[in-house]
XYZ file of C-alpha atoms in Angstrom:
319
model
C 0.031 -0.014 -0.307
C 1.753 3.616 -1.112
C 0.560 6.998 -1.129
C -0.378 7.192 -4.978
C -2.971 3.996 -4.142
C -4.611 5.858 -1.374
C -4.851 9.407 -3.352
C -6.425 6.915 -5.809
C -9.088 5.446 -3.715
C -9.969 8.917 -1.855
C -10.484 10.699 -5.418
C -12.624 8.233 -6.987
C -14.807 8.387 -3.702
C -15.067 11.857 -4.253
C -15.797 12.162 -7.613
C -17.284 9.059 -8.822
C -14.889 8.329 -11.891
C -12.001 6.283 -12.546
C -11.718 9.003 -15.784
C -12.382 12.024 -13.548
C -10.058 11.062 -10.864
C -7.220 10.243 -13.253
C -7.892 13.950 -15.026
C -7.310 15.774 -11.390
C -4.392 13.427 -10.468
C -3.097 14.011 -13.932
C -2.552 10.051 -14.675
C -4.352 8.225 -17.396
C -6.640 6.169 -16.504
C -5.427 2.573 -16.703
C -3.039 3.981 -13.895
C -5.891 4.861 -11.709
C -7.359 1.429 -12.424
C -4.011 -0.667 -11.637
C -3.639 1.340 -8.305
C -6.901 0.760 -7.353
C -6.595 -3.249 -8.297
C -3.631 -3.854 -6.995
C -4.837 -2.474 -3.497
C -8.189 -4.645 -3.563
C -5.521 -7.852 -4.624
C -3.400 -7.131 -1.554
C -6.166 -6.371 0.832
C -8.599 -9.341 -0.644
C -11.810 -7.112 -0.956
C -13.353 -5.387 -3.416
C -13.272 -1.510 -2.799
C -15.554 -0.422 -5.136
C -18.586 -1.234 -6.877
C -18.863 -0.474 -10.753
C -22.023 0.422 -11.388
C -23.947 2.286 -14.479
C -23.988 5.599 -12.202
C -20.086 5.050 -11.716
C -17.946 3.632 -9.070
C -19.431 3.454 -5.282
C -17.496 2.346 -2.312
C -18.502 -1.080 -0.565
C -18.528 -0.818 2.834
C -14.800 -1.926 3.027
C -13.944 0.436 0.503
C -15.782 3.469 2.547
C -13.627 2.379 5.788
C -10.355 2.354 3.731
C -11.456 6.005 1.993
C -12.118 7.216 5.836
C -8.633 6.288 7.225
C -6.613 7.088 3.927
C -8.074 10.478 3.531
C -7.086 10.702 7.199
C -3.625 9.798 6.291
C -2.974 12.192 3.690
C -4.196 14.943 5.629
C -1.884 13.819 8.424
C 1.007 13.834 6.083
C 0.223 16.997 4.530
C 0.407 18.285 8.156
C 3.549 16.873 8.809
C 4.860 18.456 5.570
C 3.884 21.856 6.661
C 5.063 21.464 10.155
C 8.621 19.808 9.700
C 9.581 22.501 6.679
C 8.896 25.648 8.598
C 10.910 29.041 7.962
C 12.780 29.751 11.146
C 10.554 31.469 13.957
C 7.681 31.143 11.683
C 4.696 28.972 12.938
C 3.374 26.729 10.121
C 0.554 23.893 9.478
C -2.722 23.197 8.864
C -5.219 23.582 11.022
C -9.138 22.519 11.546
C -11.356 24.548 13.400
C -14.973 23.515 14.257
C -17.214 26.601 14.787
C -20.679 26.385 15.943
C -23.328 27.361 13.225
C -24.385 30.070 15.457
C -21.325 31.685 15.946
C -19.674 31.345 12.552
C -20.792 34.901 11.284
C -19.362 36.538 14.271
C -16.250 34.371 14.650
C -15.431 33.033 11.365
C -13.923 36.248 9.472
C -12.573 38.026 12.224
C -10.263 34.374 13.418
C -9.374 34.577 9.460
C -8.210 37.668 9.315
C -6.185 37.708 12.530
C -4.443 34.470 11.658
C -3.698 35.357 8.163
C -2.162 38.562 9.448
C 0.197 37.677 12.391
C 0.418 33.826 11.529
C 0.428 33.800 7.435
C 1.937 30.207 7.508
C -0.760 28.717 9.002
C -3.646 27.333 6.706
C -7.034 27.697 8.155
C -10.107 24.943 7.497
C -13.235 25.920 8.937
C -16.274 23.661 9.577
C -19.572 24.721 11.303
C -22.053 22.136 12.095
C -24.055 21.159 15.437
C -22.517 20.777 18.587
C -22.923 16.835 18.281
C -21.727 16.398 15.098
C -18.640 18.620 15.736
C -17.770 17.078 19.261
C -17.978 13.266 16.754
C -15.403 15.198 14.262
C -13.121 15.906 16.900
C -13.064 12.674 18.599
C -13.014 10.713 15.061
C -9.549 13.426 14.337
C -11.132 15.492 12.192
C -11.065 18.526 14.150
C -8.076 19.825 15.640
C -10.350 22.114 18.183
C -13.765 23.346 18.177
C -16.285 25.248 19.922
C -18.820 22.534 21.709
C -21.754 23.433 24.386
C -23.146 22.398 27.594
C -20.239 20.094 27.958
C -17.642 18.893 30.319
C -14.302 17.377 30.158
C -14.405 13.629 29.001
C -11.968 10.815 28.477
C -11.443 12.043 24.603
C -11.240 15.726 25.014
C -10.710 18.862 27.226
C -13.557 21.222 27.629
C -12.089 24.686 28.175
C -15.211 27.182 29.540
C -15.348 30.205 27.301
C -18.689 31.805 27.805
C -22.332 31.422 29.047
C -25.037 32.928 27.052
C -28.984 33.090 27.784
C -31.542 31.787 25.154
C -33.832 34.101 22.978
C -37.700 33.924 22.216
C -37.383 34.497 18.412
C -40.701 36.014 16.416
C -41.655 37.567 13.581
C -40.760 41.566 13.762
C -44.386 42.172 14.071
C -44.190 40.978 17.812
C -42.283 43.537 18.841
C -40.128 41.298 21.322
C -37.442 43.497 23.019
C -34.099 42.849 24.422
C -35.245 45.045 27.582
C -38.448 43.067 28.240
C -37.578 39.123 28.652
C -40.334 36.514 27.677
C -41.611 34.275 30.093
C -41.530 30.707 28.828
C -44.994 30.207 29.385
C -45.817 33.326 26.859
C -43.603 31.613 24.162
C -45.063 28.492 24.341
C -48.742 29.911 23.839
C -47.484 30.353 20.139
C -46.635 27.393 17.485
C -43.090 26.610 17.908
C -40.364 25.831 15.230
C -38.380 23.429 17.231
C -34.898 22.005 16.658
C -34.949 18.249 15.971
C -35.032 16.206 18.481
C -32.068 14.770 20.133
C -30.294 18.563 19.619
C -28.504 19.426 22.022
C -29.860 22.841 22.312
C -33.804 21.353 22.310
C -32.779 19.448 25.103
C -32.457 22.677 26.733
C -35.705 23.737 25.263
C -37.597 20.460 27.030
C -35.855 20.900 30.336
C -36.774 24.525 30.439
C -40.598 23.545 29.421
C -40.646 20.851 32.202
C -39.365 23.734 34.510
C -42.148 26.303 33.577
C -44.761 23.158 33.510
C -45.537 24.431 29.890
C -46.913 22.720 26.706
C -45.453 23.178 23.696
C -47.210 23.092 20.155
C -44.181 22.074 17.691
C -45.429 22.717 14.088
C -42.155 22.047 12.574
C -38.502 20.499 13.564
C -35.678 20.999 11.792
C -31.731 20.915 12.053
C -31.222 24.170 10.511
C -30.645 27.310 12.508
C -30.856 29.322 9.014
C -34.038 27.346 8.378
C -35.690 28.230 11.803
C -34.893 31.404 10.923
C -37.021 31.702 7.980
C -40.185 29.826 8.808
C -40.233 32.092 11.835
C -39.620 35.091 9.555
C -42.529 33.837 6.983
C -45.127 33.620 10.074
C -45.200 29.684 11.007
C -44.063 30.335 14.536
C -41.808 31.486 17.035
C -38.670 29.480 18.246
C -35.632 29.448 20.744
C -32.196 30.585 19.740
C -28.703 31.735 21.332
C -28.548 35.883 20.948
C -25.458 35.409 18.932
C -27.611 33.502 16.579
C -29.833 35.888 15.676
C -28.191 39.290 16.735
C -27.850 40.140 12.606
C -31.615 39.693 12.026
C -32.954 41.476 14.908
C -30.176 44.903 13.504
C -31.990 44.440 10.553
C -35.520 44.197 11.642
C -36.412 41.027 9.977
C -37.242 39.149 13.439
C -37.475 40.010 17.025
C -36.392 38.583 19.844
C -35.977 39.129 23.961
C -34.398 36.821 26.503
C -36.427 33.713 27.623
C -37.224 33.970 31.577
C -39.286 32.055 34.062
C -37.174 29.985 34.311
C -33.768 31.552 32.499
C -32.103 29.268 30.179
C -28.486 29.521 29.667
C -25.772 27.150 27.025
C -22.300 27.329 28.574
C -19.864 27.529 25.685
C -16.097 25.875 25.623
C -13.451 24.896 23.738
C -12.948 21.493 22.850
C -9.446 19.881 22.561
C -8.306 16.454 21.998
C -6.985 14.900 25.273
C -3.923 12.874 24.208
C -0.989 13.368 21.648
C 1.127 15.976 20.899
C -0.570 19.676 20.026
C 1.017 21.388 17.329
C 2.768 24.724 17.599
C 0.143 25.890 14.765
C -2.725 24.431 16.636
C -1.968 26.269 19.971
C -1.320 29.653 18.431
C -4.744 29.151 16.634
C -6.636 28.238 19.495
C -5.394 31.469 21.388
C -6.516 33.312 18.739
C -9.724 31.901 18.698
C -10.260 32.760 22.701
C -8.915 36.577 21.805
C -11.939 36.290 19.093
C -14.726 34.852 21.630
C -13.619 37.692 24.681
C -13.421 40.429 22.152
C -17.102 39.373 20.661
C -18.244 39.458 24.433
C -16.689 42.381 25.799
C -17.709 44.797 22.633
C -21.392 43.489 22.998
C -21.493 41.615 19.643
C -22.591 38.849 21.424
C -25.915 39.534 22.989
C -26.710 38.526 26.771
C -22.928 36.589 26.871
C -20.884 36.507 29.700
C -17.193 35.463 29.631
C -16.460 32.613 31.898
C -14.797 33.704 35.486
C -16.281 37.041 35.102
C -17.612 36.816 38.291
C -21.462 37.401 36.996
C -22.432 33.966 36.583
C -24.958 33.481 39.295
C -27.955 31.557 37.791
C -26.576 28.241 36.268
C -29.606 26.511 35.565
C -29.326 25.383 31.731
C -25.800 24.906 31.683
C-alpha cells in the first residue's frame, strides 16, 4: 500500500469516476485502475462497486477511504510542520465553529491568523455541537467550539462563555431585549424547534418541564437558518441563542427577547483532544479563537453573553 494508491481511492470515491479521478491526479485512466486493483488484491476485498452510475465504495471501501483521507491529511500537515521558516509557525489547522457563531467569529479569526501567522492554513467546519464533537473525537478537527459539555476521556473542555437563550418571533411581535419573555408566554405560540436529540432542543425541553408549559411544535429542523426563515414567514416562534439572531434583529427581520421563568443558558467551551501532541499551529489558533470570543463579548457583539469567570455567573440553570 502506497500514497499513490491512497490518493487514487480517495479521489475516485469523491468524484465517482476513474476517468475524472485520473484527470484530477494528472494520470492516465489505466494507471488509476491499476492502483485500485493492486490495492484490492493486496487486501483481498473489493473496494468499489462498478455501477452504471459510476464507482461507489463498498462498506469495506468506505472504511479504507475514510482512513486513507485522514492519513493523507496527516502527511500534508507533517510536511507543513517540518519545513518551517525559522521563527515562523506553520501548519494546517482545522477548526470547528458552532453554526450560530460562524457569522460572528469566522471572518475575524481568518483575518487575525492571516495577519499574525501567515504560515498557518486554516480550514473551517461549521455544524451543530453534536456533529462537531464526533468530528473532534474522530480526529477530523484539531479544536472546536462546543456547548454544554464537560471534559471527557477523549477531550478537554475549556469554558469560554455562557449565554442566554432567546425567544425569537416575527418582527411584528415587537419583542425587545429589555423585556424578557416568560417561557409560558412563548409556549402559547406555535413553535419551530430544533430536531429531537439536538442539544439545544434538550435545553428547551428541560425548560418547558420546569415552566410546566406544553409546547405546540409545528415544525422541527436541524438548520438554524431554516428556523429563522420559517419564523420570519409567520409559521411560529422559536428559541435560539442571541448570537444566532443578532444581525436579524438589527436588520428588523426578526424580533427577540431573552427567555425568563426560567432563564435558559448554554455554556460554550473550547474542545481539544485530550491525548497526543498539540502542534504549535494549533496552539496559536486556539489562543486567537479565545481572543476573538472574548472580544465579541466585551464589545457587545455577542448578545447576553458572559465570559467565563467574569464574576457575573449567578444563575446556573440550563448550563
